[in-house]
């Protein structure tokens, strides 16, 4: 697939996908989302890549779904476009994905950042769910993920007023892992990606899967799920290698098997 609306840079063992519609603040149109999903799925099955970053530019991570593409649509148009199947596929990516956010992360842009596993922000980042201002409401997980991230009261205020949250407030509220000056946020996201990419890939995937399950399962079911993944890793060569290397006081050499 030729990419028109994203760019992909591989710096093995990490890869960075840059959303690339700067003229419209990276508004997420159908084409961009298709390219993003295609690229993420390719990277998910690329053994040379262990961690992925999604970023935008200094002014915008993404200012939401493309309003011009939706403005004339009716319910049946929206249903038949089925854009949410792309979002569902992003949710199924097994490798860790870091959002490196600067500028606007609004509507679907905020929802895309929240679908990532870690959010690194620049000091200029602004998060919001402004759909209420255009007569709708969040549709790609905003009411659920924002509420889980920042709590009911802050989420309710953001979603009902359409107001934006600064990077600093987002970090205090638990929506963002860390905030850096704008010149540094992408490099810091890459530093973190390289650190995660240096860990045993199978354990990373199963740990990610287990953490995400905590959003869906009761504590009892979540603990059982975690335990099964824990046991499963004892079939991996990396478990043998990791524990042997510890005992022999040397660095482990991961195989991803
Ligand atoms: C289409 C958009 C856009 C969007 C910005 N642009 N956001 N185009 N869809 N979501 C375009 C503008 O039309 C303009 O194009 C150019 O980008 C620059 O934007 P300006 O408004 O001139 O910039 P500025 O004055 O700096 O204001 C920035 C902004 C504002 C506050 C972010 O652009 C804004 O409010 N955007 C909409 C944000 C929003 O409502 N997002 C939620 C969308 S609904 P031209 O051609 O005029 O230069 C959604 C639902 C998701 O996300 C559900 C899942 C599918």
GROMACS .gro file of N, CA and C in nm, residues 89-249:
model
  483
   89UNK      N    1  -0.962  -0.270   1.477
   89UNK     CA    2  -0.837  -0.337   1.439
   89UNK      C    3  -0.717  -0.274   1.511
   90UNK      N    4  -0.723  -0.144   1.536
   90UNK     CA    5  -0.613  -0.080   1.611
   90UNK      C    6  -0.609  -0.140   1.752
   91UNK      N    7  -0.727  -0.163   1.807
   91UNK     CA    8  -0.734  -0.218   1.943
   91UNK      C    9  -0.671  -0.358   1.950
   92UNK      N   10  -0.668  -0.429   1.838
   92UNK     CA   11  -0.615  -0.566   1.842
   92UNK      C   12  -0.465  -0.575   1.818
   93UNK      N   13  -0.396  -0.462   1.801
   93UNK     CA   14  -0.251  -0.467   1.781
   93UNK      C   15  -0.185  -0.521   1.908
   94UNK      N   16  -0.096  -0.618   1.891
   94UNK     CA   17  -0.040  -0.687   2.009
   94UNK      C   18   0.087  -0.621   2.063
   95UNK      N   19   0.162  -0.555   1.974
   95UNK     CA   20   0.285  -0.492   2.022
   95UNK      C   21   0.253  -0.360   2.091
   96UNK      N   22   0.341  -0.315   2.182
   96UNK     CA   23   0.313  -0.188   2.249
   96UNK      C   24   0.318  -0.070   2.152
   97UNK      N   25   0.225   0.021   2.170
   97UNK     CA   26   0.216   0.141   2.085
   97UNK      C   27   0.219   0.263   2.177
   98UNK      N   28   0.310   0.355   2.146
   98UNK     CA   29   0.323   0.478   2.225
   98UNK      C   30   0.269   0.594   2.142
   99UNK      N   31   0.184   0.677   2.201
   99UNK     CA   32   0.143   0.801   2.134
   99UNK      C   33   0.237   0.911   2.178
  100UNK      N   34   0.297   0.981   2.081
  100UNK     CA   35   0.381   1.098   2.112
  100UNK      C   36   0.301   1.220   2.063
  101UNK      N   37   0.247   1.295   2.159
  101UNK     CA   38   0.145   1.395   2.128
  101UNK      C   39   0.198   1.536   2.148
  102UNK      N   40   0.184   1.618   2.044
  102UNK     CA   41   0.210   1.762   2.058
  102UNK      C   42   0.090   1.835   1.998
  103UNK      N   43   0.056   1.949   2.051
  103UNK     CA   44  -0.056   2.026   1.996
  103UNK      C   45  -0.189   1.957   2.020
  104UNK      N   46  -0.280   1.972   1.922
  104UNK     CA   47  -0.417   1.925   1.943
  104UNK      C   48  -0.430   1.773   1.936
  105UNK      N   49  -0.493   1.717   2.038
  105UNK     CA   50  -0.537   1.577   2.034
  105UNK      C   51  -0.685   1.583   2.072
  106UNK      N   52  -0.768   1.601   1.970
  106UNK     CA   53  -0.910   1.630   1.994
  106UNK      C   54  -0.999   1.523   1.931
  107UNK      N   55  -1.113   1.500   1.994
  107UNK     CA   56  -1.210   1.406   1.937
  107UNK      C   57  -1.144   1.273   1.907
  108UNK      N   58  -1.157   1.230   1.780
  108UNK     CA   59  -1.093   1.103   1.741
  108UNK      C   60  -0.942   1.105   1.762
  109UNK      N   61  -0.881   1.223   1.763
  109UNK     CA   62  -0.737   1.233   1.790
  109UNK      C   63  -0.705   1.198   1.934
  110UNK      N   64  -0.788   1.245   2.025
  110UNK     CA   65  -0.772   1.210   2.166
  110UNK      C   66  -0.801   1.061   2.185
  111UNK      N   67  -0.903   1.014   2.114
  111UNK     CA   68  -0.939   0.871   2.124
  111UNK      C   69  -0.829   0.782   2.069
  112UNK      N   70  -0.764   0.827   1.961
  112UNK     CA   71  -0.652   0.749   1.906
  112UNK      C   72  -0.537   0.744   2.006
  113UNK      N   73  -0.506   0.859   2.066
  113UNK     CA   74  -0.398   0.860   2.167
  113UNK      C   75  -0.433   0.764   2.281
  114UNK      N   76  -0.561   0.765   2.321
  114UNK     CA   77  -0.601   0.679   2.433
  114UNK      C   78  -0.605   0.531   2.395
  115UNK      N   79  -0.610   0.500   2.266
  115UNK     CA   80  -0.602   0.359   2.225
  115UNK      C   81  -0.458   0.309   2.232
  116UNK      N   82  -0.364   0.402   2.238
  116UNK     CA   83  -0.224   0.362   2.252
  116UNK      C   84  -0.201   0.319   2.397
  117UNK      N   85  -0.085   0.259   2.421
  117UNK     CA   86  -0.060   0.200   2.553
  117UNK      C   87   0.006   0.297   2.649
  118UNK      N   88   0.076   0.395   2.594
  118UNK     CA   89   0.147   0.494   2.675
  118UNK      C   90   0.132   0.626   2.600
  119UNK      N   91   0.115   0.736   2.674
  119UNK     CA   92   0.106   0.868   2.607
  119UNK      C   93   0.217   0.958   2.660
  120UNK      N   94   0.304   1.000   2.569
  120UNK     CA   95   0.407   1.099   2.600
  120UNK      C   96   0.363   1.229   2.532
  121UNK      N   97   0.369   1.339   2.607
  121UNK     CA   98   0.317   1.465   2.552
  121UNK      C   99   0.422   1.574   2.552
  122UNK      N  100   0.406   1.669   2.461
  122UNK     CA  101   0.485   1.791   2.468
  122UNK      C  102   0.409   1.890   2.556
  123UNK      N  103   0.479   1.992   2.603
  123UNK     CA  104   0.414   2.090   2.691
  123UNK      C  105   0.299   2.162   2.622
  124UNK      N  106   0.297   2.159   2.489
  124UNK     CA  107   0.190   2.229   2.415
  124UNK      C  108   0.070   2.140   2.386
  125UNK      N  109   0.073   2.016   2.430
  125UNK     CA  110  -0.037   1.925   2.395
  125UNK      C  111  -0.167   1.970   2.461
  126UNK      N  112  -0.276   1.952   2.387
  126UNK     CA  113  -0.409   1.984   2.441
  126UNK      C  114  -0.503   1.870   2.407
  127UNK      N  115  -0.563   1.816   2.509
  127UNK     CA  116  -0.652   1.700   2.490
  127UNK      C  117  -0.797   1.745   2.506
  128UNK      N  118  -0.886   1.691   2.425
  128UNK     CA  119  -1.026   1.728   2.441
  128UNK      C  120  -1.117   1.640   2.359
  129UNK      N  121  -1.243   1.640   2.398
  129UNK     CA  122  -1.348   1.570   2.323
  129UNK      C  123  -1.452   1.676   2.287
  130UNK      N  124  -1.424   1.754   2.180
  130UNK     CA  125  -1.512   1.868   2.148
  130UNK      C  126  -1.633   1.832   2.062
  131UNK      N  127  -1.665   1.703   2.047
  131UNK     CA  128  -1.774   1.663   1.958
  131UNK      C  129  -1.905   1.733   1.992
  132UNK      N  130  -1.924   1.765   2.121
  132UNK     CA  131  -2.050   1.828   2.164
  132UNK      C  132  -2.071   1.960   2.090
  133UNK      N  133  -1.960   2.025   2.053
  133UNK     CA  134  -1.969   2.156   1.984
  133UNK      C  135  -2.018   2.143   1.840
  134UNK      N  136  -2.014   2.021   1.786
  134UNK     CA  137  -2.061   2.003   1.648
  134UNK      C  138  -2.183   1.910   1.645
  135UNK      N  139  -2.251   1.900   1.758
  135UNK     CA  140  -2.381   1.832   1.759
  135UNK      C  141  -2.377   1.682   1.777
  136UNK      N  142  -2.260   1.628   1.812
  136UNK     CA  143  -2.254   1.483   1.837
  136UNK      C  144  -2.184   1.455   1.971
  137UNK      N  145  -2.128   1.342   1.982
  137UNK     CA  146  -2.057   1.303   2.106
  137UNK      C  147  -1.943   1.210   2.066
  138UNK      N  148  -1.853   1.178   2.158
  138UNK     CA  149  -1.743   1.087   2.121
  138UNK      C  150  -1.798   0.953   2.073
  139UNK      N  151  -1.731   0.894   1.974
  139UNK     CA  152  -1.780   0.768   1.919
  139UNK      C  153  -1.674   0.660   1.906
  140UNK      N  154  -1.548   0.695   1.931
  140UNK     CA  155  -1.442   0.595   1.917
  140UNK      C  156  -1.380   0.566   2.054
  141UNK      N  157  -1.464   0.565   2.155
  141UNK     CA  158  -1.416   0.523   2.288
  141UNK      C  159  -1.399   0.635   2.389
  142UNK      N  160  -1.421   0.759   2.349
  142UNK     CA  161  -1.394   0.872   2.440
  142UNK      C  162  -1.470   0.866   2.571
  143UNK      N  163  -1.598   0.830   2.566
  143UNK     CA  164  -1.674   0.830   2.693
  143UNK      C  165  -1.625   0.719   2.786
  144UNK      N  166  -1.568   0.615   2.729
  144UNK     CA  167  -1.524   0.502   2.811
  144UNK      C  168  -1.378   0.517   2.856
  145UNK      N  169  -1.289   0.542   2.759
  145UNK     CA  170  -1.146   0.545   2.794
  145UNK      C  171  -1.110   0.671   2.871
  146UNK      N  172  -1.168   0.785   2.835
  146UNK     CA  173  -1.135   0.908   2.910
  146UNK      C  174  -1.183   0.894   3.054
  147UNK      N  175  -1.300   0.837   3.071
  147UNK     CA  176  -1.354   0.819   3.207
  147UNK      C  177  -1.264   0.727   3.289
  148UNK      N  178  -1.218   0.621   3.226
  148UNK     CA  179  -1.127   0.530   3.299
  148UNK      C  180  -0.995   0.600   3.331
  149UNK      N  181  -0.950   0.688   3.240
  149UNK     CA  182  -0.818   0.752   3.259
  149UNK      C  183  -0.824   0.862   3.364
  150UNK      N  184  -0.927   0.948   3.357
  150UNK     CA  185  -0.923   1.068   3.444
  150UNK      C  186  -1.033   1.069   3.548
  151UNK      N  187  -1.122   0.969   3.545
  151UNK     CA  188  -1.232   0.964   3.641
  151UNK      C  189  -1.358   1.029   3.586
  152UNK      N  190  -1.471   0.991   3.648
  152UNK     CA  191  -1.602   1.033   3.596
  152UNK      C  192  -1.617   1.185   3.589
  153UNK      N  193  -1.574   1.255   3.692
  153UNK     CA  194  -1.610   1.398   3.701
  153UNK      C  195  -1.533   1.482   3.601
  154UNK      N  196  -1.404   1.454   3.588
  154UNK     CA  197  -1.325   1.530   3.490
  154UNK      C  198  -1.369   1.494   3.347
  155UNK      N  199  -1.394   1.363   3.326
  155UNK     CA  200  -1.437   1.320   3.191
  155UNK      C  201  -1.571   1.385   3.157
  156UNK      N  202  -1.661   1.384   3.252
  156UNK     CA  203  -1.794   1.439   3.226
  156UNK      C  204  -1.782   1.586   3.188
  157UNK      N  205  -1.700   1.661   3.261
  157UNK     CA  206  -1.686   1.805   3.230
  157UNK      C  207  -1.627   1.824   3.090
  158UNK      N  208  -1.521   1.747   3.060
  158UNK     CA  209  -1.459   1.763   2.927
  158UNK      C  210  -1.557   1.729   2.815
  159UNK      N  211  -1.631   1.622   2.833
  159UNK     CA  212  -1.718   1.575   2.725
  159UNK      C  213  -1.842   1.664   2.711
  160UNK      N  214  -1.894   1.714   2.823
  160UNK     CA  215  -2.016   1.797   2.815
  160UNK      C  216  -1.986   1.942   2.777
  161UNK      N  217  -1.865   1.990   2.806
  161UNK     CA  218  -1.833   2.128   2.769
  161UNK      C  219  -1.751   2.136   2.640
  162UNK      N  220  -1.688   2.027   2.603
  162UNK     CA  221  -1.600   2.030   2.486
  162UNK      C  222  -1.469   2.102   2.514
  163UNK      N  223  -1.441   2.130   2.640
  163UNK     CA  224  -1.320   2.205   2.676
  163UNK      C  225  -1.194   2.120   2.662
  164UNK      N  226  -1.081   2.188   2.658
  164UNK     CA  227  -0.953   2.117   2.640
  164UNK      C  228  -0.877   2.108   2.772
  165UNK      N  229  -0.797   2.005   2.783
  165UNK     CA  230  -0.713   1.985   2.902
  165UNK      C  231  -0.567   2.004   2.861
  166UNK      N  232  -0.493   2.082   2.939
  166UNK     CA  233  -0.352   2.105   2.906
  166UNK      C  234  -0.270   1.979   2.933
  167UNK      N  235  -0.149   1.977   2.878
  167UNK     CA  236  -0.061   1.861   2.900
  167UNK      C  237  -0.035   1.842   3.049
  168UNK      N  238  -0.011   1.953   3.120
  168UNK     CA  239   0.019   1.944   3.262
  168UNK      C  240  -0.098   1.884   3.339
  169UNK      N  241  -0.220   1.933   3.311
  169UNK     CA  242  -0.338   1.878   3.380
  169UNK      C  243  -0.361   1.733   3.340
  170UNK      N  244  -0.334   1.702   3.212
  170UNK     CA  245  -0.352   1.563   3.167
  170UNK      C  246  -0.256   1.471   3.241
  171UNK      N  247  -0.133   1.518   3.265
  171UNK     CA  248  -0.037   1.435   3.339
  171UNK      C  249  -0.084   1.418   3.483
  172UNK      N  250  -0.133   1.529   3.543
  172UNK     CA  251  -0.181   1.518   3.682
  172UNK      C  252  -0.302   1.426   3.692
  173UNK      N  253  -0.383   1.422   3.587
  173UNK     CA  254  -0.507   1.342   3.590
  173UNK      C  255  -0.485   1.197   3.551
  174UNK      N  256  -0.366   1.163   3.506
  174UNK     CA  257  -0.339   1.023   3.471
  174UNK      C  258  -0.366   0.990   3.324
  175UNK      N  259  -0.390   1.094   3.242
  175UNK     CA  260  -0.414   1.069   3.100
  175UNK      C  261  -0.283   1.058   3.023
  176UNK      N  262  -0.178   1.120   3.078
  176UNK     CA  263  -0.050   1.127   3.011
  176UNK      C  264   0.058   1.071   3.104
  177UNK      N  265   0.151   0.994   3.048
  177UNK     CA  266   0.259   0.940   3.131
  177UNK      C  267   0.357   1.047   3.173
  178UNK      N  268   0.404   1.125   3.072
  178UNK     CA  269   0.507   1.224   3.100
  178UNK      C  270   0.500   1.339   3.000
  179UNK      N  271   0.543   1.456   3.045
  179UNK     CA  272   0.540   1.575   2.960
  179UNK      C  273   0.683   1.627   2.942
  180UNK      N  274   0.717   1.665   2.818
  180UNK     CA  275   0.851   1.716   2.790
  180UNK      C  276   0.840   1.844   2.705
  181UNK      N  277   0.945   1.926   2.705
  181UNK     CA  278   0.945   2.040   2.613
  181UNK      C  279   0.926   1.990   2.470
  182UNK      N  280   0.870   2.078   2.387
  182UNK     CA  281   0.832   2.035   2.252
  182UNK      C  282   0.951   1.983   2.171
  183UNK      N  283   1.071   2.036   2.197
  183UNK     CA  284   1.187   1.989   2.120
  183UNK      C  285   1.227   1.845   2.161
  184UNK      N  286   1.176   1.798   2.274
  184UNK     CA  287   1.226   1.671   2.327
  184UNK      C  288   1.125   1.556   2.327
  185UNK      N  289   0.993   1.588   2.314
  185UNK     CA  290   0.894   1.483   2.342
  185UNK      C  291   0.908   1.362   2.251
  186UNK      N  292   0.941   1.384   2.122
  186UNK     CA  293   0.949   1.270   2.031
  186UNK      C  294   1.073   1.186   2.062
  187UNK      N  295   1.184   1.254   2.091
  187UNK     CA  296   1.306   1.180   2.126
  187UNK      C  297   1.284   1.100   2.254
  188UNK      N  298   1.213   1.160   2.350
  188UNK     CA  299   1.185   1.088   2.476
  188UNK      C  300   1.092   0.970   2.451
  189UNK      N  301   0.995   0.988   2.361
  189UNK     CA  302   0.907   0.875   2.327
  189UNK      C  303   0.990   0.764   2.263
  190UNK      N  304   1.085   0.801   2.179
  190UNK     CA  305   1.171   0.700   2.116
  190UNK      C  306   1.260   0.631   2.219
  191UNK      N  307   1.308   0.711   2.315
  191UNK     CA  308   1.393   0.651   2.421
  191UNK      C  309   1.313   0.544   2.495
  192UNK      N  310   1.189   0.578   2.530
  192UNK     CA  311   1.104   0.483   2.600
  192UNK      C  312   1.072   0.362   2.511
  193UNK      N  313   1.047   0.388   2.383
  193UNK     CA  314   1.018   0.278   2.290
  193UNK      C  315   1.137   0.184   2.280
  194UNK      N  316   1.258   0.241   2.277
  194UNK     CA  317   1.377   0.155   2.267
  194UNK      C  318   1.395   0.072   2.394
  195UNK      N  319   1.363   0.133   2.508
  195UNK     CA  320   1.372   0.058   2.634
  195UNK      C  321   1.276  -0.061   2.633
  196UNK      N  322   1.150  -0.034   2.594
  196UNK     CA  323   1.051  -0.143   2.589
  196UNK      C  324   1.092  -0.246   2.484
  197UNK      N  325   1.146  -0.197   2.372
  197UNK     CA  326   1.186  -0.287   2.264
  197UNK      C  327   1.303  -0.376   2.305
  198UNK      N  328   1.374  -0.338   2.410
  198UNK     CA  329   1.488  -0.420   2.455
  198UNK      C  330   1.444  -0.534   2.547
  199UNK      N  331   1.316  -0.538   2.582
  199UNK     CA  332   1.265  -0.643   2.672
  199UNK      C  333   1.219  -0.763   2.589
  200UNK      N  334   1.201  -0.878   2.653
  200UNK     CA  335   1.162  -0.998   2.576
  200UNK      C  336   1.024  -0.978   2.511
  201UNK      N  337   1.018  -0.984   2.378
  201UNK     CA  338   0.896  -0.944   2.307
  201UNK      C  339   0.770  -1.024   2.343
  202UNK      N  340   0.787  -1.154   2.368
  202UNK     CA  341   0.668  -1.234   2.400
  202UNK      C  342   0.609  -1.191   2.535
  203UNK      N  343   0.697  -1.172   2.632
  203UNK     CA  344   0.651  -1.130   2.765
  203UNK      C  345   0.587  -0.991   2.756
  204UNK      N  346   0.643  -0.904   2.671
  204UNK     CA  347   0.585  -0.770   2.654
  204UNK      C  348   0.444  -0.781   2.599
  205UNK      N  349   0.426  -0.865   2.497
  205UNK     CA  350   0.292  -0.877   2.436
  205UNK      C  351   0.190  -0.932   2.535
  206UNK      N  352   0.231  -1.037   2.608
  206UNK     CA  353   0.135  -1.097   2.700
  206UNK      C  354   0.106  -1.005   2.819
  207UNK      N  355   0.207  -0.927   2.859
  207UNK     CA  356   0.184  -0.831   2.968
  207UNK      C  357   0.089  -0.721   2.921
  208UNK      N  358   0.108  -0.672   2.798
  208UNK     CA  359   0.016  -0.571   2.742
  208UNK      C  360  -0.126  -0.627   2.738
  209UNK      N  361  -0.138  -0.748   2.687
  209UNK     CA  362  -0.271  -0.810   2.676
  209UNK      C  363  -0.337  -0.820   2.814
  210UNK      N  364  -0.257  -0.856   2.913
  210UNK     CA  365  -0.313  -0.874   3.048
  210UNK      C  366  -0.356  -0.740   3.108
  211UNK      N  367  -0.274  -0.636   3.089
  211UNK     CA  368  -0.313  -0.504   3.142
  211UNK      C  369  -0.443  -0.458   3.076
  212UNK      N  370  -0.454  -0.476   2.943
  212UNK     CA  371  -0.576  -0.432   2.873
  212UNK      C  372  -0.698  -0.509   2.921
  213UNK      N  373  -0.679  -0.635   2.957
  213UNK     CA  374  -0.792  -0.715   3.006
  213UNK      C  375  -0.851  -0.657   3.133
  214UNK      N  376  -0.767  -0.585   3.209
  214UNK     CA  377  -0.818  -0.530   3.336
  214UNK      C  378  -0.928  -0.427   3.310
  215UNK      N  379  -0.936  -0.375   3.185
  215UNK     CA  380  -1.043  -0.280   3.154
  215UNK      C  381  -1.175  -0.351   3.130
  216UNK      N  382  -1.170  -0.482   3.109
  216UNK     CA  383  -1.292  -0.554   3.070
  216UNK      C  384  -1.338  -0.654   3.174
  217UNK      N  385  -1.244  -0.708   3.252
  217UNK     CA  386  -1.278  -0.822   3.337
  217UNK      C  387  -1.292  -0.780   3.483
  218UNK      N  388  -1.363  -0.864   3.560
  218UNK     CA  389  -1.364  -0.847   3.705
  218UNK      C  390  -1.224  -0.878   3.757
  219UNK      N  391  -1.195  -0.838   3.881
  219UNK     CA  392  -1.062  -0.868   3.937
  219UNK      C  393  -1.037  -1.018   3.936
  220UNK      N  394  -1.138  -1.096   3.973
  220UNK     CA  395  -1.120  -1.242   3.980
  220UNK      C  396  -1.084  -1.298   3.841
  221UNK      N  397  -1.161  -1.259   3.740
  221UNK     CA  398  -1.134  -1.310   3.605
  221UNK      C  399  -1.003  -1.255   3.551
  222UNK      N  400  -0.973  -1.131   3.584
  222UNK     CA  401  -0.848  -1.070   3.540
  222UNK      C  402  -0.727  -1.141   3.599
  223UNK      N  403  -0.738  -1.177   3.727
  223UNK     CA  404  -0.627  -1.248   3.792
  223UNK      C  405  -0.605  -1.385   3.728
  224UNK      N  406  -0.717  -1.450   3.694
  224UNK     CA  407  -0.704  -1.582   3.628
  224UNK      C  408  -0.639  -1.568   3.491
  225UNK      N  409  -0.681  -1.463   3.419
  225UNK     CA  410  -0.624  -1.438   3.285
  225UNK      C  411  -0.474  -1.413   3.297
  226UNK      N  412  -0.437  -1.327   3.393
  226UNK     CA  413  -0.296  -1.296   3.416
  226UNK      C  414  -0.217  -1.424   3.444
  227UNK      N  415  -0.272  -1.509   3.532
  227UNK     CA  416  -0.200  -1.630   3.572
  227UNK      C  417  -0.174  -1.721   3.452
  228UNK      N  418  -0.275  -1.731   3.364
  228UNK     CA  419  -0.256  -1.820   3.247
  228UNK      C  420  -0.145  -1.765   3.158
  229UNK      N  421  -0.143  -1.633   3.137
  229UNK     CA  422  -0.034  -1.576   3.056
  229UNK      C  423   0.101  -1.594   3.124
  230UNK      N  424   0.102  -1.581   3.257
  230UNK     CA  425   0.226  -1.602   3.333
  230UNK      C  426   0.276  -1.745   3.311
  231UNK      N  427   0.187  -1.843   3.328
  231UNK     CA  428   0.227  -1.983   3.307
  231UNK      C  429   0.276  -2.004   3.164
  232UNK      N  430   0.205  -1.943   3.068
  232UNK     CA  431   0.237  -1.962   2.927
  232UNK      C  432   0.382  -1.923   2.898
  233UNK      N  433   0.429  -1.819   2.963
  233UNK     CA  434   0.565  -1.771   2.935
  233UNK      C  435   0.671  -1.872   2.977
  234UNK      N  436   0.633  -1.968   3.062
  234UNK     CA  437   0.730  -2.072   3.101
  234UNK      C  438   0.752  -2.174   2.989
  235UNK      N  439   0.676  -2.160   2.879
  235UNK     CA  440   0.705  -2.241   2.759
  235UNK      C  441   0.800  -2.169   2.666
  236UNK      N  442   0.841  -2.047   2.701
  236UNK     CA  443   0.923  -1.970   2.607
  236UNK      C  444   1.072  -1.989   2.635
  237UNK      N  445   1.151  -1.980   2.528
  237UNK     CA  446   1.296  -1.987   2.545
  237UNK      C  447   1.346  -1.864   2.621
  238UNK      N  448   1.274  -1.752   2.602
  238UNK     CA  449   1.318  -1.629   2.670
  238UNK      C  450   1.306  -1.639   2.822
  239UNK      N  451   1.209  -1.714   2.869
  239UNK     CA  452   1.199  -1.733   3.016
  239UNK      C  453   1.322  -1.809   3.066
  240UNK      N  454   1.359  -1.915   2.993
  240UNK     CA  455   1.477  -1.994   3.035
  240UNK      C  456   1.601  -1.905   3.031
  241UNK      N  457   1.614  -1.831   2.920
  241UNK     CA  458   1.730  -1.745   2.901
  241UNK      C  459   1.734  -1.634   3.006
  242UNK      N  460   1.619  -1.571   3.031
  242UNK     CA  461   1.615  -1.458   3.125
  242UNK      C  462   1.656  -1.500   3.265
  243UNK      N  463   1.604  -1.615   3.310
  243UNK     CA  464   1.634  -1.660   3.445
  243UNK      C  465   1.778  -1.714   3.456
  244UNK      N  466   1.822  -1.782   3.348
  244UNK     CA  467   1.959  -1.835   3.346
  244UNK      C  468   2.059  -1.718   3.349
  245UNK      N  469   2.030  -1.615   3.267
  245UNK     CA  470   2.121  -1.500   3.262
  245UNK      C  471   2.128  -1.431   3.398
  246UNK      N  472   2.015  -1.425   3.468
  246UNK     CA  473   2.017  -1.365   3.602
  246UNK      C  474   2.110  -1.445   3.693
  247UNK      N  475   2.092  -1.578   3.690
  247UNK     CA  476   2.173  -1.663   3.778
  247UNK      C  477   2.321  -1.653   3.742
  248UNK      N  478   2.350  -1.645   3.612
  248UNK     CA  479   2.490  -1.638   3.567
  248UNK      C  480   2.546  -1.496   3.568
  249UNK      N  481   2.464  -1.400   3.616
  249UNK     CA  482   2.506  -1.259   3.626
  249UNK      C  483   2.555  -1.204   3.493
   0.00000   0.00000   0.00000
